[in-house]
Amino acid sequence: MAEHQPSFSLELTPLGENSEQQALLQSLPSWGALQPDFISITAHGGVERSYGADFELATAVQQDLQIPALVHIAGQTWSPTTLKPYLEKLRAAELRHVLTIRGDEVFKNAEQQNFTTAANLAAFIRQVGGFDISGACYPHLYHMPPTELPDDLHLLQAKLSSGMTRLITQLFFDNEVFFAWQRRVRSIGIGVPILAGIFPVTSLQQKSRLKQLAGGSLPDQLNDQLAGVANDPAAVQAVGIDYAVNQIKDLLARGVDGIHLYTMNNLEVTQKIYQKTQAWFNKSK
């Protein structure tokens, strides 16, 4: 998956076998107009959905838009026996870029031997052959107390040893935490591209879930700005967009390898962020 540096990429979530999925497919030309280096396709369902909506969306992105699709594969969903034919289906469709994650316990099948780590999953995919493998990483762990800090660097090394060639971070809201974490990663010789995951807060309903994903509380600056416009949904969205735009500009100015944008299929929000940051990508190249 050839990328410009710094790269710009997006995430889309399949919506099942329904009219919402069809609307998403019809909107793809507008997503493609943003010229991302690739579009990742999430995996939030079981095996049946992977063969259906996930595969359908990934195929449309790559064939209709001529933009590489990065297909998420969640280890808890699959066993070696069930995954191999799916990989063969992806390979036959020239969908050769995958993101390996452990995935949620809710999709684990107690009757089969699922992949329990992203590293084991990536190693199996590498053994099957023919894929470029990306992995997830979690800068917010650096913000945890030392007594609670998992051995994330050891886990990262295991992931890269299993065949991953690129890392995409979980969302974060504090660039200083990201850069402190990245310095630790680079200090032990990990040199693969690290793409920064950015999520604009566009509603107050998102806050509790986002705090869980990003680790701890949102930054005081963002909390205060959101609180000041809590009764105005449009203003909340504007605050979230502006915060994300400033994050992206700072990351690009300081040499980040790429930006991966999480917007929960919100085309309007994605377009606004793209318009406000496009020149910064060009400036950084």
PDB file of C-alpha atoms in Angstrom:
ATOM      1  CA  MET A   1       0.000   0.000   0.000  1.00  0.00           C
ATOM      2  CA  ALA A   2       1.941   2.981  -1.297  1.00  0.00           C
ATOM      3  CA  GLU A   3       1.407   6.100   0.791  1.00  0.00           C
ATOM      4  CA  HIS A   4       2.496   9.689   0.499  1.00  0.00           C
ATOM      5  CA  GLN A   5       4.212  11.104   3.549  1.00  0.00           C
ATOM      6  CA  PRO A   6       2.542  12.329   5.587  1.00  0.00           C
ATOM      7  CA  SER A   7      -0.356  10.062   4.665  1.00  0.00           C
ATOM      8  CA  PHE A   8      -4.051  10.828   5.033  1.00  0.00           C
ATOM      9  CA  SER A   9      -6.512   7.999   5.553  1.00  0.00           C
ATOM     10  CA  LEU A  10     -10.111   7.441   6.645  1.00  0.00           C
ATOM     11  CA  GLU A  11     -12.198   4.786   8.376  1.00  0.00           C
ATOM     12  CA  LEU A  12     -15.624   3.577   7.268  1.00  0.00           C
ATOM     13  CA  THR A  13     -17.922   1.193   9.131  1.00  0.00           C
ATOM     14  CA  PRO A  14     -20.132  -1.251   7.197  1.00  0.00           C
ATOM     15  CA  LEU A  15     -23.813  -0.939   8.096  1.00  0.00           C
ATOM     16  CA  GLY A  16     -25.138  -4.416   7.389  1.00  0.00           C
ATOM     17  CA  GLU A  17     -27.428  -5.734   4.711  1.00  0.00           C
ATOM     18  CA  ASN A  18     -29.873  -2.831   4.660  1.00  0.00           C
ATOM     19  CA  SER A  19     -30.741   0.526   3.170  1.00  0.00           C
ATOM     20  CA  GLU A  20     -28.127   2.309   5.311  1.00  0.00           C
ATOM     21  CA  GLN A  21     -25.396   0.197   3.732  1.00  0.00           C
ATOM     22  CA  GLN A  22     -26.720   1.054   0.286  1.00  0.00           C
ATOM     23  CA  ALA A  23     -26.714   4.761   1.147  1.00  0.00           C
ATOM     24  CA  LEU A  24     -23.100   4.454   2.309  1.00  0.00           C
ATOM     25  CA  LEU A  25     -22.138   2.727  -0.931  1.00  0.00           C
ATOM     26  CA  GLN A  26     -23.826   5.467  -2.953  1.00  0.00           C
ATOM     27  CA  SER A  27     -21.881   8.116  -1.028  1.00  0.00           C
ATOM     28  CA  LEU A  28     -18.485   6.559  -1.819  1.00  0.00           C
ATOM     29  CA  PRO A  29     -17.613   8.986  -4.665  1.00  0.00           C
ATOM     30  CA  SER A  30     -17.799  11.854  -2.152  1.00  0.00           C
ATOM     31  CA  TRP A  31     -15.420   9.999   0.181  1.00  0.00           C
ATOM     32  CA  GLY A  32     -13.124   9.256  -2.725  1.00  0.00           C
ATOM     33  CA  ALA A  33     -13.017  12.945  -3.665  1.00  0.00           C
ATOM     34  CA  LEU A  34     -11.042  13.525  -0.460  1.00  0.00           C
ATOM     35  CA  GLN A  35      -8.212  11.489  -2.022  1.00  0.00           C
ATOM     36  CA  PRO A  36      -7.199   9.435   1.006  1.00  0.00           C
ATOM     37  CA  ASP A  37      -4.183   7.160   0.688  1.00  0.00           C
ATOM     38  CA  PHE A  38      -6.391   4.315   1.895  1.00  0.00           C
ATOM     39  CA  ILE A  39      -9.753   3.683   3.573  1.00  0.00           C
ATOM     40  CA  SER A  40      -9.989   1.215   6.429  1.00  0.00           C
ATOM     41  CA  ILE A  41     -13.076  -0.983   6.729  1.00  0.00           C
ATOM     42  CA  THR A  42     -13.984  -1.877  10.310  1.00  0.00           C
ATOM     43  CA  ALA A  43     -15.157  -5.272  11.530  1.00  0.00           C
ATOM     44  CA  HIS A  44     -17.849  -5.116  14.214  1.00  0.00           C
ATOM     45  CA  GLY A  45     -19.706  -8.338  13.506  1.00  0.00           C
ATOM     46  CA  GLY A  46     -19.129 -12.043  13.167  1.00  0.00           C
ATOM     47  CA  VAL A  47     -18.022 -14.228  10.293  1.00  0.00           C
ATOM     48  CA  GLU A  48     -21.271 -13.883   8.348  1.00  0.00           C
ATOM     49  CA  ARG A  49     -21.095 -10.095   8.358  1.00  0.00           C
ATOM     50  CA  SER A  50     -17.431 -10.173   7.330  1.00  0.00           C
ATOM     51  CA  TYR A  51     -18.353 -12.173   4.238  1.00  0.00           C
ATOM     52  CA  GLY A  52     -21.286  -9.836   3.579  1.00  0.00           C
ATOM     53  CA  ALA A  53     -21.297  -6.124   4.383  1.00  0.00           C
ATOM     54  CA  ASP A  54     -17.596  -5.811   5.223  1.00  0.00           C
ATOM     55  CA  PHE A  55     -16.465  -7.511   2.033  1.00  0.00           C
ATOM     56  CA  GLU A  56     -19.011  -5.589  -0.045  1.00  0.00           C
ATOM     57  CA  LEU A  57     -17.815  -2.212   1.222  1.00  0.00           C
ATOM     58  CA  ALA A  58     -14.118  -3.050   0.910  1.00  0.00           C
ATOM     59  CA  THR A  59     -14.602  -4.276  -2.658  1.00  0.00           C
ATOM     60  CA  ALA A  60     -16.524  -1.150  -3.635  1.00  0.00           C
ATOM     61  CA  VAL A  61     -13.865   1.154  -2.160  1.00  0.00           C
ATOM     62  CA  GLN A  62     -11.047  -0.568  -4.001  1.00  0.00           C
ATOM     63  CA  GLN A  63     -12.743  -1.312  -7.324  1.00  0.00           C
ATOM     64  CA  ASP A  64     -14.979   1.734  -7.742  1.00  0.00           C
ATOM     65  CA  LEU A  65     -12.754   4.380  -6.147  1.00  0.00           C
ATOM     66  CA  GLN A  66      -9.398   2.836  -7.025  1.00  0.00           C
ATOM     67  CA  ILE A  67      -8.321   3.517  -3.442  1.00  0.00           C
ATOM     68  CA  PRO A  68      -6.725   0.736  -1.360  1.00  0.00           C
ATOM     69  CA  ALA A  69      -9.069  -0.769   1.232  1.00  0.00           C
ATOM     70  CA  LEU A  70      -7.616  -1.834   4.580  1.00  0.00           C
ATOM     71  CA  VAL A  71      -9.794  -4.671   5.874  1.00  0.00           C
ATOM     72  CA  HIS A  72     -10.018  -5.106   9.659  1.00  0.00           C
ATOM     73  CA  ILE A  73      -9.713  -8.673  10.912  1.00  0.00           C
ATOM     74  CA  ALA A  74     -10.588  -9.272  14.569  1.00  0.00           C
ATOM     75  CA  GLY A  75      -8.943 -12.346  16.066  1.00  0.00           C
ATOM     76  CA  GLN A  76     -11.751 -13.163  18.494  1.00  0.00           C
ATOM     77  CA  THR A  77     -14.070 -13.685  15.524  1.00  0.00           C
ATOM     78  CA  TRP A  78     -11.947 -16.252  13.729  1.00  0.00           C
ATOM     79  CA  SER A  79     -10.212 -19.582  14.098  1.00  0.00           C
ATOM     80  CA  PRO A  80      -7.499 -20.782  11.686  1.00  0.00           C
ATOM     81  CA  THR A  81     -10.077 -23.061  10.071  1.00  0.00           C
ATOM     82  CA  THR A  82     -12.626 -20.309   9.433  1.00  0.00           C
ATOM     83  CA  LEU A  83     -10.152 -17.536   8.598  1.00  0.00           C
ATOM     84  CA  LYS A  84      -8.175 -19.232   5.844  1.00  0.00           C
ATOM     85  CA  PRO A  85     -11.062 -19.351   3.320  1.00  0.00           C
ATOM     86  CA  TYR A  86     -11.904 -15.723   4.095  1.00  0.00           C
ATOM     87  CA  LEU A  87      -8.306 -14.719   3.426  1.00  0.00           C
ATOM     88  CA  GLU A  88      -8.466 -16.614   0.149  1.00  0.00           C
ATOM     89  CA  LYS A  89     -11.644 -14.691  -0.735  1.00  0.00           C
ATOM     90  CA  LEU A  90      -9.925 -11.381   0.058  1.00  0.00           C
ATOM     91  CA  ARG A  91      -6.862 -12.327  -1.945  1.00  0.00           C
ATOM     92  CA  ALA A  92      -8.959 -13.360  -4.942  1.00  0.00           C
ATOM     93  CA  ALA A  93     -10.571  -9.922  -4.884  1.00  0.00           C
ATOM     94  CA  GLU A  94      -7.122  -8.246  -4.648  1.00  0.00           C
ATOM     95  CA  LEU A  95      -7.942  -7.044  -1.132  1.00  0.00           C
ATOM     96  CA  ARG A  96      -4.428  -7.570   0.148  1.00  0.00           C
ATOM     97  CA  HIS A  97      -4.222  -4.987   2.940  1.00  0.00           C
ATOM     98  CA  VAL A  98      -5.448  -5.995   6.396  1.00  0.00           C
ATOM     99  CA  LEU A  99      -5.427  -4.548   9.907  1.00  0.00           C
ATOM    100  CA  THR A 100      -5.137  -7.172  12.637  1.00  0.00           C
ATOM    101  CA  ILE A 101      -6.719  -6.585  16.048  1.00  0.00           C
ATOM    102  CA  ARG A 102      -7.611  -8.916  18.890  1.00  0.00           C
ATOM    103  CA  GLY A 103     -11.252  -7.842  18.793  1.00  0.00           C
ATOM    104  CA  ASP A 104     -14.065  -7.967  21.324  1.00  0.00           C
ATOM    105  CA  GLU A 105     -14.906 -10.959  23.512  1.00  0.00           C
ATOM    106  CA  VAL A 106     -18.559 -10.660  22.494  1.00  0.00           C
ATOM    107  CA  PHE A 107     -17.734 -12.156  19.075  1.00  0.00           C
ATOM    108  CA  LYS A 108     -15.692 -15.033  20.468  1.00  0.00           C
ATOM    109  CA  ASN A 109     -16.973 -18.474  19.555  1.00  0.00           C
ATOM    110  CA  ALA A 110     -16.542 -20.829  22.508  1.00  0.00           C
ATOM    111  CA  GLU A 111     -16.675 -23.821  20.180  1.00  0.00           C
ATOM    112  CA  GLN A 112     -13.630 -22.872  18.174  1.00  0.00           C
ATOM    113  CA  GLN A 113     -10.001 -21.938  18.851  1.00  0.00           C
ATOM    114  CA  ASN A 114      -9.982 -18.201  18.211  1.00  0.00           C
ATOM    115  CA  PHE A 115      -6.909 -16.017  17.874  1.00  0.00           C
ATOM    116  CA  THR A 116      -6.293 -14.509  21.318  1.00  0.00           C
ATOM    117  CA  THR A 117      -3.685 -11.904  20.298  1.00  0.00           C
ATOM    118  CA  ALA A 118      -3.194  -9.647  17.308  1.00  0.00           C
ATOM    119  CA  ALA A 119       0.379 -10.950  16.999  1.00  0.00           C
ATOM    120  CA  ASN A 120      -0.779 -14.563  16.636  1.00  0.00           C
ATOM    121  CA  LEU A 121      -3.372 -13.468  14.118  1.00  0.00           C
ATOM    122  CA  ALA A 122      -0.800 -11.533  12.076  1.00  0.00           C
ATOM    123  CA  ALA A 123       1.627 -14.464  12.142  1.00  0.00           C
ATOM    124  CA  PHE A 124      -1.065 -16.752  10.745  1.00  0.00           C
ATOM    125  CA  ILE A 125      -1.927 -14.277   7.979  1.00  0.00           C
ATOM    126  CA  ARG A 126       1.758 -13.923   7.103  1.00  0.00           C
ATOM    127  CA  GLN A 127       1.999 -17.711   6.890  1.00  0.00           C
ATOM    128  CA  VAL A 128      -0.950 -17.812   4.498  1.00  0.00           C
ATOM    129  CA  GLY A 129       0.880 -15.179   2.468  1.00  0.00           C
ATOM    130  CA  GLY A 130       0.059 -12.400   0.049  1.00  0.00           C
ATOM    131  CA  PHE A 131      -0.971  -9.654   2.480  1.00  0.00           C
ATOM    132  CA  ASP A 132       0.361  -6.338   3.751  1.00  0.00           C
ATOM    133  CA  ILE A 133      -0.390  -6.309   7.479  1.00  0.00           C
ATOM    134  CA  SER A 134      -1.043  -3.275   9.687  1.00  0.00           C
ATOM    135  CA  GLY A 135      -1.506  -3.233  13.453  1.00  0.00           C
ATOM    136  CA  ALA A 136      -3.124  -1.121  16.159  1.00  0.00           C
ATOM    137  CA  CYS A 137      -1.328   0.695  18.976  1.00  0.00           C
ATOM    138  CA  TYR A 138      -2.374   2.648  22.051  1.00  0.00           C
ATOM    139  CA  PRO A 139      -0.493   5.855  22.976  1.00  0.00           C
ATOM    140  CA  HIS A 140      -2.863   6.635  25.859  1.00  0.00           C
ATOM    141  CA  LEU A 141      -1.311   3.737  27.796  1.00  0.00           C
ATOM    142  CA  TYR A 142       1.704   5.978  28.349  1.00  0.00           C
ATOM    143  CA  HIS A 143      -0.519   8.218  30.467  1.00  0.00           C
ATOM    144  CA  MET A 144      -1.278   5.427  32.954  1.00  0.00           C
ATOM    145  CA  PRO A 145       0.450   5.160  36.362  1.00  0.00           C
ATOM    146  CA  PRO A 146       3.709   3.149  36.108  1.00  0.00           C
ATOM    147  CA  THR A 147       2.291   0.414  38.345  1.00  0.00           C
ATOM    148  CA  GLU A 148      -0.579  -0.099  35.890  1.00  0.00           C
ATOM    149  CA  LEU A 149       1.352   0.378  32.660  1.00  0.00           C
ATOM    150  CA  PRO A 150       1.215  -2.792  30.545  1.00  0.00           C
ATOM    151  CA  ASP A 151       4.301  -3.992  28.719  1.00  0.00           C
ATOM    152  CA  ASP A 152       3.105  -2.285  25.565  1.00  0.00           C
ATOM    153  CA  LEU A 153       6.554  -2.026  23.996  1.00  0.00           C
ATOM    154  CA  HIS A 154       7.047  -5.769  24.327  1.00  0.00           C
ATOM    155  CA  LEU A 155       3.631  -6.305  22.755  1.00  0.00           C
ATOM    156  CA  LEU A 156       4.499  -3.920  19.917  1.00  0.00           C
ATOM    157  CA  GLN A 157       7.729  -5.757  19.221  1.00  0.00           C
ATOM    158  CA  ALA A 158       5.830  -9.042  19.125  1.00  0.00           C
ATOM    159  CA  LYS A 159       3.353  -7.546  16.656  1.00  0.00           C
ATOM    160  CA  LEU A 160       6.097  -6.309  14.361  1.00  0.00           C
ATOM    161  CA  SER A 161       7.954  -9.620  14.569  1.00  0.00           C
ATOM    162  CA  SER A 162       4.762 -11.294  13.398  1.00  0.00           C
ATOM    163  CA  GLY A 163       4.783  -9.330  10.158  1.00  0.00           C
ATOM    164  CA  MET A 164       3.131  -5.943  10.713  1.00  0.00           C
ATOM    165  CA  THR A 165       4.577  -3.123   8.608  1.00  0.00           C
ATOM    166  CA  ARG A 166       2.525  -0.146   9.823  1.00  0.00           C
ATOM    167  CA  LEU A 167       0.885   0.982  13.066  1.00  0.00           C
ATOM    168  CA  ILE A 168      -2.329   2.992  13.462  1.00  0.00           C
ATOM    169  CA  THR A 169      -3.054   4.475  16.866  1.00  0.00           C
ATOM    170  CA  GLN A 170      -6.224   4.370  18.850  1.00  0.00           C
ATOM    171  CA  LEU A 171      -7.784   7.817  19.128  1.00  0.00           C
ATOM    172  CA  PHE A 172      -6.132  10.307  21.471  1.00  0.00           C
ATOM    173  CA  PHE A 173      -6.701  13.961  22.352  1.00  0.00           C
ATOM    174  CA  ASP A 174      -3.339  15.010  23.815  1.00  0.00           C
ATOM    175  CA  ASN A 175      -0.540  15.337  21.280  1.00  0.00           C
ATOM    176  CA  GLU A 176       2.098  15.519  24.005  1.00  0.00           C
ATOM    177  CA  VAL A 177       1.096  12.063  25.224  1.00  0.00           C
ATOM    178  CA  PHE A 178       1.387  10.781  21.647  1.00  0.00           C
ATOM    179  CA  PHE A 179       4.849  12.216  21.079  1.00  0.00           C
ATOM    180  CA  ALA A 180       6.119  11.006  24.466  1.00  0.00           C
ATOM    181  CA  TRP A 181       4.866   7.515  23.619  1.00  0.00           C
ATOM    182  CA  GLN A 182       6.357   7.684  20.122  1.00  0.00           C
ATOM    183  CA  ARG A 183       9.778   8.622  21.523  1.00  0.00           C
ATOM    184  CA  ARG A 184       9.681   5.471  23.677  1.00  0.00           C
ATOM    185  CA  VAL A 185       8.750   3.391  20.643  1.00  0.00           C
ATOM    186  CA  ARG A 186      11.512   4.843  18.473  1.00  0.00           C
ATOM    187  CA  SER A 187      14.066   4.483  21.280  1.00  0.00           C
ATOM    188  CA  ILE A 188      13.891   0.688  21.077  1.00  0.00           C
ATOM    189  CA  GLY A 189      14.372   0.597  17.324  1.00  0.00           C
ATOM    190  CA  ILE A 190      10.794   0.417  16.061  1.00  0.00           C
ATOM    191  CA  GLY A 191      10.889   2.392  12.828  1.00  0.00           C
ATOM    192  CA  VAL A 192       7.690   1.500  10.962  1.00  0.00           C
ATOM    193  CA  PRO A 193       5.265   4.312  10.058  1.00  0.00           C
ATOM    194  CA  ILE A 194       2.937   5.309  12.913  1.00  0.00           C
ATOM    195  CA  LEU A 195      -0.315   6.934  11.823  1.00  0.00           C
ATOM    196  CA  ALA A 196      -2.067   9.120  14.390  1.00  0.00           C
ATOM    197  CA  GLY A 197      -5.743   8.316  14.964  1.00  0.00           C
ATOM    198  CA  ILE A 198      -7.876  11.451  15.337  1.00  0.00           C
ATOM    199  CA  PHE A 199     -11.529  11.495  16.387  1.00  0.00           C
ATOM    200  CA  PRO A 200     -13.513  14.757  16.401  1.00  0.00           C
ATOM    201  CA  VAL A 201     -16.036  14.911  19.249  1.00  0.00           C
ATOM    202  CA  THR A 202     -19.257  15.941  17.522  1.00  0.00           C
ATOM    203  CA  SER A 203     -21.829  15.314  20.257  1.00  0.00           C
ATOM    204  CA  LEU A 204     -21.911  15.223  24.041  1.00  0.00           C
ATOM    205  CA  GLN A 205     -23.294  11.686  23.886  1.00  0.00           C
ATOM    206  CA  GLN A 206     -19.926  10.519  22.595  1.00  0.00           C
ATOM    207  CA  LYS A 207     -17.964  11.780  25.584  1.00  0.00           C
ATOM    208  CA  SER A 208     -18.218   8.852  28.000  1.00  0.00           C
ATOM    209  CA  ARG A 209     -17.354   6.283  25.343  1.00  0.00           C
ATOM    210  CA  LEU A 210     -14.485   8.376  24.012  1.00  0.00           C
ATOM    211  CA  LYS A 211     -13.042   8.850  27.495  1.00  0.00           C
ATOM    212  CA  GLN A 212     -12.903   5.086  27.847  1.00  0.00           C
ATOM    213  CA  LEU A 213     -11.191   4.624  24.499  1.00  0.00           C
ATOM    214  CA  ALA A 214      -8.716   7.465  24.970  1.00  0.00           C
ATOM    215  CA  GLY A 215      -7.868   6.589  28.573  1.00  0.00           C
ATOM    216  CA  GLY A 216      -8.971   8.804  31.436  1.00  0.00           C
ATOM    217  CA  SER A 217     -10.561  12.218  31.060  1.00  0.00           C
ATOM    218  CA  LEU A 218     -10.661  14.401  28.003  1.00  0.00           C
ATOM    219  CA  PRO A 219      -8.265  17.374  28.150  1.00  0.00           C
ATOM    220  CA  ASP A 220      -9.520  20.280  30.249  1.00  0.00           C
ATOM    221  CA  GLN A 221      -9.412  22.604  27.248  1.00  0.00           C
ATOM    222  CA  LEU A 222     -11.755  20.391  25.240  1.00  0.00           C
ATOM    223  CA  ASN A 223     -14.030  19.695  28.207  1.00  0.00           C
ATOM    224  CA  ASP A 224     -14.367  23.405  28.981  1.00  0.00           C
ATOM    225  CA  GLN A 225     -15.096  24.302  25.367  1.00  0.00           C
ATOM    226  CA  LEU A 226     -17.758  21.604  25.089  1.00  0.00           C
ATOM    227  CA  ALA A 227     -19.347  22.602  28.388  1.00  0.00           C
ATOM    228  CA  GLY A 228     -19.607  26.195  27.200  1.00  0.00           C
ATOM    229  CA  VAL A 229     -21.799  25.227  24.248  1.00  0.00           C
ATOM    230  CA  ALA A 230     -23.565  22.212  25.752  1.00  0.00           C
ATOM    231  CA  ASN A 231     -27.030  23.462  24.767  1.00  0.00           C
ATOM    232  CA  ASP A 232     -26.125  24.048  21.119  1.00  0.00           C
ATOM    233  CA  PRO A 233     -25.513  20.821  19.125  1.00  0.00           C
ATOM    234  CA  ALA A 234     -24.152  22.706  16.105  1.00  0.00           C
ATOM    235  CA  ALA A 235     -21.683  24.564  18.295  1.00  0.00           C
ATOM    236  CA  VAL A 236     -20.609  21.303  19.960  1.00  0.00           C
ATOM    237  CA  GLN A 237     -19.812  19.878  16.537  1.00  0.00           C
ATOM    238  CA  ALA A 238     -17.888  23.017  15.588  1.00  0.00           C
ATOM    239  CA  VAL A 239     -15.817  22.820  18.782  1.00  0.00           C
ATOM    240  CA  GLY A 240     -14.996  19.165  18.119  1.00  0.00           C
ATOM    241  CA  ILE A 241     -13.997  19.853  14.531  1.00  0.00           C
ATOM    242  CA  ASP A 242     -11.787  22.808  15.476  1.00  0.00           C
ATOM    243  CA  TYR A 243     -10.066  20.799  18.205  1.00  0.00           C
ATOM    244  CA  ALA A 244      -9.347  17.956  15.781  1.00  0.00           C
ATOM    245  CA  VAL A 245      -8.104  20.383  13.126  1.00  0.00           C
ATOM    246  CA  ASN A 246      -5.680  21.992  15.590  1.00  0.00           C
ATOM    247  CA  GLN A 247      -4.478  18.542  16.659  1.00  0.00           C
ATOM    248  CA  ILE A 248      -3.824  17.572  13.057  1.00  0.00           C
ATOM    249  CA  LYS A 249      -1.999  20.797  12.219  1.00  0.00           C
ATOM    250  CA  ASP A 250       0.271  20.387  15.245  1.00  0.00           C
ATOM    251  CA  LEU A 251       0.968  16.730  14.469  1.00  0.00           C
ATOM    252  CA  LEU A 252       1.843  17.528  10.861  1.00  0.00           C
ATOM    253  CA  ALA A 253       4.058  20.442  11.837  1.00  0.00           C
ATOM    254  CA  ARG A 254       5.991  18.113  14.130  1.00  0.00           C
ATOM    255  CA  GLY A 255       6.563  15.428  11.540  1.00  0.00           C
ATOM    256  CA  VAL A 256       3.933  12.737  12.165  1.00  0.00           C
ATOM    257  CA  ASP A 257       3.969   9.907   9.619  1.00  0.00           C
ATOM    258  CA  GLY A 258       0.281  10.221   8.854  1.00  0.00           C
ATOM    259  CA  ILE A 259      -3.242  11.025  10.035  1.00  0.00           C
ATOM    260  CA  HIS A 260      -5.988   8.407  10.250  1.00  0.00           C
ATOM    261  CA  LEU A 261      -9.386  10.025  10.696  1.00  0.00           C
ATOM    262  CA  TYR A 262     -12.220   8.389  12.671  1.00  0.00           C
ATOM    263  CA  THR A 263     -15.568  10.102  11.996  1.00  0.00           C
ATOM    264  CA  MET A 264     -18.140   7.284  12.289  1.00  0.00           C
ATOM    265  CA  ASN A 265     -19.163   7.592   8.612  1.00  0.00           C
ATOM    266  CA  ASN A 266     -19.931  11.306   9.014  1.00  0.00           C
ATOM    267  CA  LEU A 267     -19.104  12.671   5.572  1.00  0.00           C
ATOM    268  CA  GLU A 268     -19.902  16.305   6.401  1.00  0.00           C
ATOM    269  CA  VAL A 269     -17.536  16.347   9.385  1.00  0.00           C
ATOM    270  CA  THR A 270     -14.824  14.606   7.368  1.00  0.00           C
ATOM    271  CA  GLN A 271     -15.147  17.110   4.531  1.00  0.00           C
ATOM    272  CA  LYS A 272     -14.872  20.069   6.908  1.00  0.00           C
ATOM    273  CA  ILE A 273     -11.728  18.679   8.538  1.00  0.00           C
ATOM    274  CA  TYR A 274     -10.204  17.869   5.156  1.00  0.00           C
ATOM    275  CA  GLN A 275     -10.879  21.373   3.851  1.00  0.00           C
ATOM    276  CA  LYS A 276      -9.245  22.958   6.899  1.00  0.00           C
ATOM    277  CA  THR A 277      -6.159  20.741   6.901  1.00  0.00           C
ATOM    278  CA  GLN A 278      -5.468  19.912   3.239  1.00  0.00           C
ATOM    279  CA  ALA A 279      -2.921  22.700   2.855  1.00  0.00           C
ATOM    280  CA  TRP A 280      -1.035  21.447   5.925  1.00  0.00           C
ATOM    281  CA  PHE A 281      -0.526  18.034   4.343  1.00  0.00           C
ATOM    282  CA  ASN A 282       0.911  19.722   1.265  1.00  0.00           C
ATOM    283  CA  LYS A 283       3.097  21.962   3.432  1.00  0.00           C
ATOM    284  CA  SER A 284       4.515  18.967   5.286  1.00  0.00           C
ATOM    285  CA  LYS A 285       5.527  17.016   2.182  1.00  0.00           C
TER     286      LYS A 285
END
